[in-house]
Amino acid sequence: MRRPGFYSRSPREPHRAAEPGATIARHASDGPDTTQTQPAKSAAAPQRWQPGRRSFALLLALVLGMGATGAVMWPKANRQLTQKDIDQAVLRTLHTTTLPSPAAKAAEIIRPSVVRVVGYGTEKTTPEAKVEKRGRNLAKGKPAEATDEAPGQQVERGVGTGVVIVDKGIILTNLHVVAGSETIKVTFFDGLESPATITGVQPENDLAVLQAQKLPDDLIPATMRSTADLQPGDQVVAVGFPFGIGPSVSAGVVSGLNRSFRSPEGKQELGNLIQFDAAANPGNSGGPLINMDGEVLGIVTAILNPTQQRTFIGIGFAVPIENAASAAGSPPF
């Protein structure tokens, strides 16, 4: 008959063969204890507990199993990346991710510093004003010769671009954009409109410095870059408001350095200009010409077109930033 398990409050002694003259005490359930235990044996010190064979076997199997699992997982957890792994990850990223172009990244950097500049005055009827007005009407979806202004009413006399060079609201633009304007307004990248005043001019380089009266809370000035190491073939981007549309971005290269340009009327000649082939049209005047790091290399000032159309045919000019910044009284280099 199977006996129930036995639990002791103290460690049990291991089974030993009965020695001569010694008897083993019976459990109380086996009946009254009628035997006598030898004093020498009862005084023996208890031995430390040891697990049974079955328990020890289970414990050993568990330890060995955990060790085997760790041995399998250990190399994976501590595997070092190789150059091949890195190359494969880069190639996978290039194949699955569309990266922005250098021109897009450069335009994103300069965008917070670009402003739309509008000069207002009474209606004028010069050929240049008519061409600009036709372009603005067409951009707005109106007939080229449409007019909504009453005689004597203030209208847009010049639309151009400017770039913030100091976070106090100091803006560089072209003099011909604001010359003769009775009032000037600038529109910042966040849509804030502000009146502006002319604080300085440099007629020999067709430059004007404006001071905006209201400023965005997070106005970011542009970073200017010396043109000392500029070379033909370097990539550039023009950002501005051609015919008031924008900000628009066009990319190209530096076509030449130290160029000269004479206005169609022959009234002014500009020298030491950067020639570029990024598209520019009326309205781009005063905007920044930047490198692929979004740094300002010059101020777009003119386009060459031997016809009367005054539209871009592949040759644009910019005043180097060294000259442009000196118009603000603070040569940066």
mmCIF file of C-alpha atoms in Angstrom:
data_model
loop_
_atom_site.group_PDB
_atom_site.id
_atom_site.type_symbol
_atom_site.label_atom_id
_atom_site.label_comp_id
_atom_site.label_asym_id
_atom_site.label_seq_id
_atom_site.Cartn_x
_atom_site.Cartn_y
_atom_site.Cartn_z
ATOM 1 C CA MET A 1 0.000 0.000 0.000
ATOM 2 C CA ARG A 2 1.355 3.437 -1.028
ATOM 3 C CA ARG A 3 2.171 5.619 1.919
ATOM 4 C CA PRO A 4 1.538 9.389 1.989
ATOM 5 C CA GLY A 5 4.477 11.757 1.655
ATOM 6 C CA PHE A 6 6.383 12.531 4.717
ATOM 7 C CA TYR A 7 7.455 16.080 5.589
ATOM 8 C CA SER A 8 9.792 16.884 8.371
ATOM 9 C CA ARG A 9 10.357 20.117 10.161
ATOM 10 C CA SER A 10 14.078 19.421 10.155
ATOM 11 C CA PRO A 11 16.421 17.907 7.587
ATOM 12 C CA ARG A 12 16.279 14.157 7.453
ATOM 13 C CA GLU A 13 19.258 12.001 7.949
ATOM 14 C CA PRO A 14 20.198 9.851 5.002
ATOM 15 C CA HIS A 15 19.367 6.172 5.168
ATOM 16 C CA ARG A 16 22.206 4.211 6.640
ATOM 17 C CA ALA A 17 22.559 0.519 7.260
ATOM 18 C CA ALA A 18 21.710 -0.431 10.817
ATOM 19 C CA GLU A 19 24.748 -0.787 12.944
ATOM 20 C CA PRO A 20 25.082 -3.444 15.605
ATOM 21 C CA GLY A 21 23.455 -2.347 18.815
ATOM 22 C CA ALA A 22 21.500 0.478 17.225
ATOM 23 C CA THR A 23 17.757 0.753 16.616
ATOM 24 C CA ILE A 24 15.757 3.219 14.484
ATOM 25 C CA ALA A 25 12.955 5.237 16.044
ATOM 26 C CA ARG A 26 9.585 4.618 14.466
ATOM 27 C CA HIS A 27 7.110 7.322 13.496
ATOM 28 C CA ALA A 28 4.331 7.926 15.888
ATOM 29 C CA SER A 29 1.832 6.603 13.388
ATOM 30 C CA ASP A 30 3.506 3.213 13.452
ATOM 31 C CA GLY A 31 2.545 2.746 17.051
ATOM 32 C CA PRO A 32 4.050 3.371 20.440
ATOM 33 C CA ASP A 33 7.770 3.634 20.534
ATOM 34 C CA THR A 34 8.978 0.659 22.568
ATOM 35 C CA THR A 35 12.571 0.711 21.518
ATOM 36 C CA GLN A 36 15.508 2.509 22.984
ATOM 37 C CA THR A 37 17.920 4.549 20.949
ATOM 38 C CA GLN A 38 21.615 4.385 21.711
ATOM 39 C CA PRO A 39 22.685 7.719 23.298
ATOM 40 C CA ALA A 40 25.856 7.876 21.195
ATOM 41 C CA LYS A 41 23.866 7.786 17.988
ATOM 42 C CA SER A 42 21.139 10.247 19.104
ATOM 43 C CA ALA A 43 23.797 12.844 19.922
ATOM 44 C CA ALA A 44 25.250 12.746 16.425
ATOM 45 C CA ALA A 45 25.223 16.169 14.604
ATOM 46 C CA PRO A 46 22.529 16.452 11.852
ATOM 47 C CA GLN A 47 23.893 16.475 8.307
ATOM 48 C CA ARG A 48 23.096 19.152 5.659
ATOM 49 C CA TRP A 49 20.078 18.574 3.419
ATOM 50 C CA GLN A 50 20.686 17.273 -0.071
ATOM 51 C CA PRO A 51 18.158 17.084 -2.897
ATOM 52 C CA GLY A 52 16.933 13.756 -4.062
ATOM 53 C CA ARG A 53 18.061 12.263 -7.334
ATOM 54 C CA ARG A 54 14.875 13.175 -9.185
ATOM 55 C CA SER A 55 14.943 16.804 -8.003
ATOM 56 C CA PHE A 56 18.611 17.102 -8.838
ATOM 57 C CA ALA A 57 18.024 15.679 -12.300
ATOM 58 C CA LEU A 58 15.229 18.182 -13.003
ATOM 59 C CA LEU A 59 17.340 21.092 -11.758
ATOM 60 C CA LEU A 60 20.309 19.987 -13.835
ATOM 61 C CA ALA A 61 18.118 19.667 -16.951
ATOM 62 C CA LEU A 62 16.729 23.172 -16.395
ATOM 63 C CA VAL A 63 20.185 24.716 -16.003
ATOM 64 C CA LEU A 64 21.517 22.920 -19.061
ATOM 65 C CA GLY A 65 18.475 23.969 -21.088
ATOM 66 C CA MET A 66 18.906 27.636 -20.167
ATOM 67 C CA GLY A 67 22.586 27.419 -20.982
ATOM 68 C CA ALA A 68 21.896 25.957 -24.393
ATOM 69 C CA THR A 69 19.342 28.677 -25.164
ATOM 70 C CA GLY A 70 21.792 31.372 -24.130
ATOM 71 C CA ALA A 71 24.498 29.804 -26.247
ATOM 72 C CA VAL A 72 22.219 29.963 -29.267
ATOM 73 C CA MET A 73 21.077 33.535 -28.636
ATOM 74 C CA TRP A 74 24.383 34.978 -27.473
ATOM 75 C CA PRO A 75 26.073 35.310 -30.877
ATOM 76 C CA LYS A 76 22.997 37.051 -32.333
ATOM 77 C CA ALA A 77 22.699 39.514 -29.475
ATOM 78 C CA ASN A 78 26.374 40.425 -29.614
ATOM 79 C CA ARG A 79 26.890 40.247 -33.374
ATOM 80 C CA GLN A 80 28.877 43.244 -34.597
ATOM 81 C CA LEU A 81 27.832 45.186 -37.687
ATOM 82 C CA THR A 82 30.106 44.897 -40.676
ATOM 83 C CA GLN A 83 30.696 47.369 -43.491
ATOM 84 C CA LYS A 84 28.605 45.111 -45.714
ATOM 85 C CA ASP A 85 25.646 45.440 -43.328
ATOM 86 C CA ILE A 86 25.974 49.240 -43.357
ATOM 87 C CA ASP A 87 26.217 49.363 -47.160
ATOM 88 C CA GLN A 88 23.109 47.213 -47.532
ATOM 89 C CA ALA A 89 21.157 49.430 -45.108
ATOM 90 C CA VAL A 90 22.185 52.573 -47.004
ATOM 91 C CA LEU A 91 21.239 51.051 -50.357
ATOM 92 C CA ARG A 92 17.883 49.933 -48.961
ATOM 93 C CA THR A 93 17.202 53.467 -47.717
ATOM 94 C CA LEU A 94 18.160 54.990 -51.072
ATOM 95 C CA HIS A 95 15.851 52.612 -52.912
ATOM 96 C CA THR A 96 12.873 53.130 -50.597
ATOM 97 C CA THR A 97 13.194 56.855 -49.744
ATOM 98 C CA THR A 98 12.863 59.853 -52.052
ATOM 99 C CA LEU A 99 15.485 62.402 -51.028
ATOM 100 C CA PRO A 100 15.019 66.136 -51.728
ATOM 101 C CA SER A 101 17.188 67.654 -54.433
ATOM 102 C CA PRO A 102 20.063 69.980 -53.457
ATOM 103 C CA ALA A 103 18.100 72.913 -54.900
ATOM 104 C CA ALA A 104 15.043 72.024 -52.815
ATOM 105 C CA LYS A 105 17.117 71.840 -49.625
ATOM 106 C CA ALA A 106 18.813 75.162 -50.391
ATOM 107 C CA ALA A 107 15.473 76.864 -51.103
ATOM 108 C CA GLU A 108 14.024 75.534 -47.854
ATOM 109 C CA ILE A 109 16.892 77.117 -45.915
ATOM 110 C CA ILE A 110 16.529 80.580 -47.476
ATOM 111 C CA ARG A 111 12.712 80.656 -47.639
ATOM 112 C CA PRO A 112 12.122 82.208 -44.159
ATOM 113 C CA SER A 113 14.378 85.134 -45.138
ATOM 114 C CA VAL A 114 12.753 85.967 -48.509
ATOM 115 C CA VAL A 115 10.122 88.724 -48.699
ATOM 116 C CA ARG A 116 7.844 90.093 -51.383
ATOM 117 C CA VAL A 117 8.396 93.800 -52.004
ATOM 118 C CA VAL A 118 5.742 96.035 -53.568
ATOM 119 C CA GLY A 119 6.062 99.737 -54.294
ATOM 120 C CA TYR A 120 2.852 101.781 -54.595
ATOM 121 C CA GLY A 121 2.243 105.046 -56.377
ATOM 122 C CA THR A 122 -0.030 106.737 -58.873
ATOM 123 C CA GLU A 123 -0.648 105.105 -62.246
ATOM 124 C CA LYS A 124 2.122 105.563 -64.783
ATOM 125 C CA THR A 125 2.215 104.712 -68.441
ATOM 126 C CA THR A 126 5.867 103.979 -69.223
ATOM 127 C CA PRO A 127 6.525 100.970 -71.481
ATOM 128 C CA GLU A 128 8.230 99.098 -68.638
ATOM 129 C CA ALA A 129 5.255 99.615 -66.335
ATOM 130 C CA LYS A 130 2.882 98.359 -69.021
ATOM 131 C CA VAL A 131 4.912 95.171 -69.504
ATOM 132 C CA GLU A 132 4.972 94.477 -65.768
ATOM 133 C CA LYS A 133 1.257 95.147 -65.494
ATOM 134 C CA ARG A 134 0.479 92.790 -68.366
ATOM 135 C CA GLY A 135 2.499 90.070 -66.654
ATOM 136 C CA ARG A 136 0.677 90.591 -63.350
ATOM 137 C CA ASN A 137 -2.710 90.496 -65.039
ATOM 138 C CA LEU A 138 -1.894 87.295 -66.878
ATOM 139 C CA ALA A 139 -0.607 85.715 -63.659
ATOM 140 C CA LYS A 140 -3.948 86.563 -62.021
ATOM 141 C CA GLY A 141 -5.935 85.146 -64.941
ATOM 142 C CA LYS A 142 -7.065 88.561 -66.184
ATOM 143 C CA PRO A 143 -6.820 89.999 -69.681
ATOM 144 C CA ALA A 144 -3.397 91.520 -70.320
ATOM 145 C CA GLU A 145 -4.754 95.079 -70.691
ATOM 146 C CA ALA A 146 -7.282 94.886 -67.841
ATOM 147 C CA THR A 147 -7.354 97.774 -65.348
ATOM 148 C CA ASP A 148 -9.280 98.177 -62.131
ATOM 149 C CA GLU A 149 -7.735 101.418 -60.950
ATOM 150 C CA ALA A 150 -9.457 104.753 -60.996
ATOM 151 C CA PRO A 151 -7.440 107.803 -62.146
ATOM 152 C CA GLY A 152 -5.156 109.005 -59.364
ATOM 153 C CA GLN A 153 -5.581 105.839 -57.325
ATOM 154 C CA GLN A 154 -2.456 104.258 -55.823
ATOM 155 C CA VAL A 155 -1.437 101.117 -57.668
ATOM 156 C CA GLU A 156 1.481 98.732 -57.703
ATOM 157 C CA ARG A 157 4.351 100.487 -59.395
ATOM 158 C CA GLY A 158 6.931 97.810 -58.860
ATOM 159 C CA VAL A 159 6.872 94.211 -57.646
ATOM 160 C CA GLY A 160 10.088 92.569 -56.603
ATOM 161 C CA THR A 161 11.829 90.515 -53.983
ATOM 162 C CA GLY A 162 13.953 91.215 -50.947
ATOM 163 C CA VAL A 163 16.053 89.227 -48.516
ATOM 164 C CA VAL A 164 16.362 89.808 -44.769
ATOM 165 C CA ILE A 165 20.003 90.195 -43.729
ATOM 166 C CA VAL A 166 19.492 91.362 -40.116
ATOM 167 C CA ASP A 167 16.793 90.074 -37.766
ATOM 168 C CA LYS A 168 15.831 93.660 -36.901
ATOM 169 C CA GLY A 169 14.036 93.779 -40.235
ATOM 170 C CA ILE A 170 16.809 95.113 -42.485
ATOM 171 C CA ILE A 171 16.114 94.003 -46.059
ATOM 172 C CA LEU A 172 18.194 94.176 -49.242
ATOM 173 C CA THR A 173 16.461 94.700 -52.594
ATOM 174 C CA ASN A 174 16.975 96.457 -55.923
ATOM 175 C CA LEU A 175 16.682 100.214 -56.134
ATOM 176 C CA HIS A 176 14.643 100.037 -59.320
ATOM 177 C CA VAL A 177 11.986 97.990 -57.480
ATOM 178 C CA VAL A 178 11.190 100.778 -55.008
ATOM 179 C CA ALA A 179 12.434 103.913 -56.772
ATOM 180 C CA GLY A 180 9.706 106.560 -57.041
ATOM 181 C CA SER A 181 7.281 104.621 -54.807
ATOM 182 C CA GLU A 182 5.145 106.641 -52.455
ATOM 183 C CA THR A 183 4.654 103.713 -50.095
ATOM 184 C CA ILE A 184 6.364 100.346 -49.790
ATOM 185 C CA LYS A 185 5.018 97.123 -48.326
ATOM 186 C CA VAL A 186 6.825 93.890 -47.649
ATOM 187 C CA THR A 187 5.249 90.487 -47.051
ATOM 188 C CA PHE A 188 7.168 88.007 -44.906
ATOM 189 C CA PHE A 189 7.237 84.239 -45.303
ATOM 190 C CA ASP A 190 4.461 83.754 -42.744
ATOM 191 C CA GLY A 191 2.109 86.158 -44.540
ATOM 192 C CA LEU A 192 2.678 89.180 -42.287
ATOM 193 C CA GLU A 193 2.482 92.450 -44.223
ATOM 194 C CA SER A 194 4.439 95.460 -43.047
ATOM 195 C CA PRO A 195 5.123 98.994 -44.252
ATOM 196 C CA ALA A 196 8.789 99.604 -45.009
ATOM 197 C CA THR A 197 10.980 102.630 -45.527
ATOM 198 C CA ILE A 198 14.157 103.158 -47.521
ATOM 199 C CA THR A 199 17.105 103.653 -45.192
ATOM 200 C CA GLY A 200 19.960 103.483 -47.704
ATOM 201 C CA VAL A 201 20.713 103.308 -51.408
ATOM 202 C CA GLN A 202 23.651 102.369 -53.605
ATOM 203 C CA PRO A 203 22.710 103.568 -57.105
ATOM 204 C CA GLU A 204 25.934 102.333 -58.730
ATOM 205 C CA ASN A 205 24.892 98.774 -57.884
ATOM 206 C CA ASP A 206 21.112 99.296 -58.151
ATOM 207 C CA LEU A 207 20.653 98.457 -54.466
ATOM 208 C CA ALA A 208 18.336 99.711 -51.742
ATOM 209 C CA VAL A 209 18.109 98.944 -48.027
ATOM 210 C CA LEU A 210 14.666 98.739 -46.424
ATOM 211 C CA GLN A 211 13.571 98.775 -42.804
ATOM 212 C CA ALA A 212 10.343 96.887 -42.045
ATOM 213 C CA GLN A 213 8.097 98.422 -39.384
ATOM 214 C CA LYS A 214 6.472 95.168 -38.221
ATOM 215 C CA LEU A 215 8.328 91.890 -37.810
ATOM 216 C CA PRO A 216 7.381 88.237 -37.389
ATOM 217 C CA ASP A 217 8.190 86.740 -34.002
ATOM 218 C CA ASP A 218 10.584 84.201 -35.510
ATOM 219 C CA LEU A 219 12.260 86.209 -38.242
ATOM 220 C CA ILE A 220 15.364 84.424 -39.528
ATOM 221 C CA PRO A 221 18.032 86.441 -41.383
ATOM 222 C CA ALA A 222 19.890 84.927 -44.314
ATOM 223 C CA THR A 223 23.488 83.751 -44.112
ATOM 224 C CA MET A 224 25.809 85.542 -46.547
ATOM 225 C CA ARG A 225 28.727 83.811 -48.255
ATOM 226 C CA SER A 226 31.807 85.349 -49.840
ATOM 227 C CA THR A 227 32.132 84.971 -53.609
ATOM 228 C CA ALA A 228 35.947 84.839 -53.462
ATOM 229 C CA ASP A 229 35.986 81.111 -54.299
ATOM 230 C CA LEU A 230 32.992 81.156 -56.659
ATOM 231 C CA GLN A 231 33.678 79.556 -60.040
ATOM 232 C CA PRO A 232 31.803 79.152 -63.333
ATOM 233 C CA GLY A 233 29.871 75.917 -63.210
ATOM 234 C CA ASP A 234 29.000 76.168 -59.500
ATOM 235 C CA GLN A 235 25.358 75.368 -58.821
ATOM 236 C CA VAL A 236 23.111 78.242 -57.757
ATOM 237 C CA VAL A 237 19.422 78.852 -57.035
ATOM 238 C CA ALA A 238 17.381 82.020 -57.547
ATOM 239 C CA VAL A 239 14.394 82.565 -55.240
ATOM 240 C CA GLY A 240 11.880 85.339 -55.812
ATOM 241 C CA PHE A 241 8.480 86.509 -57.004
ATOM 242 C CA PRO A 242 8.497 86.608 -60.826
ATOM 243 C CA PHE A 243 5.469 88.668 -61.893
ATOM 244 C CA GLY A 244 4.425 88.540 -58.229
ATOM 245 C CA ILE A 245 4.147 84.732 -58.163
ATOM 246 C CA GLY A 246 5.977 82.949 -55.447
ATOM 247 C CA PRO A 247 8.146 82.426 -53.736
ATOM 248 C CA SER A 248 9.366 80.646 -56.880
ATOM 249 C CA VAL A 249 12.548 78.610 -57.146
ATOM 250 C CA SER A 250 14.761 78.091 -60.197
ATOM 251 C CA ALA A 251 18.097 76.313 -60.365
ATOM 252 C CA GLY A 252 21.115 76.720 -62.623
ATOM 253 C CA VAL A 253 24.834 77.357 -62.589
ATOM 254 C CA VAL A 254 27.211 80.279 -62.519
ATOM 255 C CA SER A 255 27.868 81.122 -66.158
ATOM 256 C CA GLY A 256 30.569 83.728 -65.625
ATOM 257 C CA LEU A 257 32.078 86.298 -63.262
ATOM 258 C CA ASN A 258 32.958 89.979 -63.448
ATOM 259 C CA ARG A 259 30.334 90.655 -66.103
ATOM 260 C CA SER A 260 28.963 94.066 -67.132
ATOM 261 C CA PHE A 261 25.390 95.006 -67.977
ATOM 262 C CA ARG A 262 23.879 98.137 -69.500
ATOM 263 C CA SER A 263 20.203 98.885 -68.980
ATOM 264 C CA PRO A 264 18.010 98.821 -72.123
ATOM 265 C CA GLU A 265 17.592 102.590 -71.890
ATOM 266 C CA GLY A 266 21.347 102.985 -71.659
ATOM 267 C CA LYS A 267 21.008 105.062 -68.514
ATOM 268 C CA GLN A 268 23.121 102.857 -66.264
ATOM 269 C CA GLU A 269 25.905 100.336 -66.515
ATOM 270 C CA LEU A 270 26.621 97.810 -63.799
ATOM 271 C CA GLY A 271 29.925 96.004 -63.389
ATOM 272 C CA ASN A 272 31.486 93.125 -61.464
ATOM 273 C CA LEU A 273 28.308 91.038 -61.822
ATOM 274 C CA ILE A 274 27.707 87.307 -61.443
ATOM 275 C CA GLN A 275 26.226 85.820 -64.601
ATOM 276 C CA PHE A 276 23.916 82.831 -64.065
ATOM 277 C CA ASP A 277 21.409 80.782 -66.052
ATOM 278 C CA ALA A 278 18.753 80.043 -63.396
ATOM 279 C CA ALA A 279 15.445 81.389 -64.691
ATOM 280 C CA ALA A 280 14.684 84.964 -63.590
ATOM 281 C CA ASN A 281 11.964 87.365 -64.753
ATOM 282 C CA PRO A 282 10.543 90.746 -63.727
ATOM 283 C CA GLY A 283 9.727 90.321 -60.044
ATOM 284 C CA ASN A 284 12.860 88.309 -59.270
ATOM 285 C CA SER A 285 14.746 91.597 -58.963
ATOM 286 C CA GLY A 286 16.129 92.071 -55.465
ATOM 287 C CA GLY A 287 15.905 88.382 -54.602
ATOM 288 C CA PRO A 288 18.769 86.220 -53.376
ATOM 289 C CA LEU A 289 21.052 84.112 -55.532
ATOM 290 C CA ILE A 290 22.173 81.292 -53.243
ATOM 291 C CA ASN A 291 24.485 78.291 -53.216
ATOM 292 C CA MET A 292 23.494 74.726 -52.337
ATOM 293 C CA ASP A 293 23.927 75.503 -48.627
ATOM 294 C CA GLY A 294 21.269 78.224 -48.801
ATOM 295 C CA GLU A 295 23.841 81.006 -48.374
ATOM 296 C CA VAL A 296 23.406 84.282 -50.258
ATOM 297 C CA LEU A 297 26.011 84.890 -52.958
ATOM 298 C CA GLY A 298 24.379 87.903 -54.582
ATOM 299 C CA ILE A 299 21.249 89.947 -55.267
ATOM 300 C CA VAL A 300 19.481 89.255 -58.573
ATOM 301 C CA THR A 301 19.351 92.559 -60.427
ATOM 302 C CA ALA A 302 18.937 92.169 -64.203
ATOM 303 C CA ILE A 303 18.289 89.888 -67.155
ATOM 304 C CA LEU A 304 19.641 90.290 -70.669
ATOM 305 C CA ASN A 305 17.158 90.203 -73.532
ATOM 306 C CA PRO A 306 17.912 92.145 -76.718
ATOM 307 C CA THR A 307 14.206 92.276 -77.564
ATOM 308 C CA GLN A 308 11.486 94.393 -75.984
ATOM 309 C CA GLN A 309 9.877 91.399 -74.255
ATOM 310 C CA ARG A 310 11.986 91.740 -71.102
ATOM 311 C CA THR A 311 11.674 88.047 -70.335
ATOM 312 C CA PHE A 312 14.334 85.492 -69.520
ATOM 313 C CA ILE A 313 16.292 83.892 -72.345
ATOM 314 C CA GLY A 314 19.065 82.306 -70.289
ATOM 315 C CA ILE A 315 21.230 85.180 -69.051
ATOM 316 C CA GLY A 316 20.749 86.729 -65.618
ATOM 317 C CA PHE A 317 22.958 88.952 -63.474
ATOM 318 C CA ALA A 318 23.408 89.379 -59.737
ATOM 319 C CA VAL A 319 25.337 91.911 -57.665
ATOM 320 C CA PRO A 320 27.918 90.075 -55.483
ATOM 321 C CA ILE A 321 26.952 90.006 -51.831
ATOM 322 C CA GLU A 322 30.142 91.887 -50.888
ATOM 323 C CA ASN A 323 28.810 94.959 -52.713
ATOM 324 C CA ALA A 324 25.243 94.372 -51.637
ATOM 325 C CA ALA A 325 26.032 94.111 -47.934
ATOM 326 C CA SER A 326 28.162 97.244 -48.058
ATOM 327 C CA ALA A 327 25.017 99.095 -49.126
ATOM 328 C CA ALA A 328 23.663 98.320 -45.650
ATOM 329 C CA GLY A 329 26.814 99.751 -44.092
ATOM 330 C CA SER A 330 28.120 96.426 -42.867
ATOM 331 C CA PRO A 331 30.493 94.640 -45.258
ATOM 332 C CA PRO A 332 30.413 91.003 -44.082
ATOM 333 C CA PHE A 333 33.869 89.957 -45.315
#
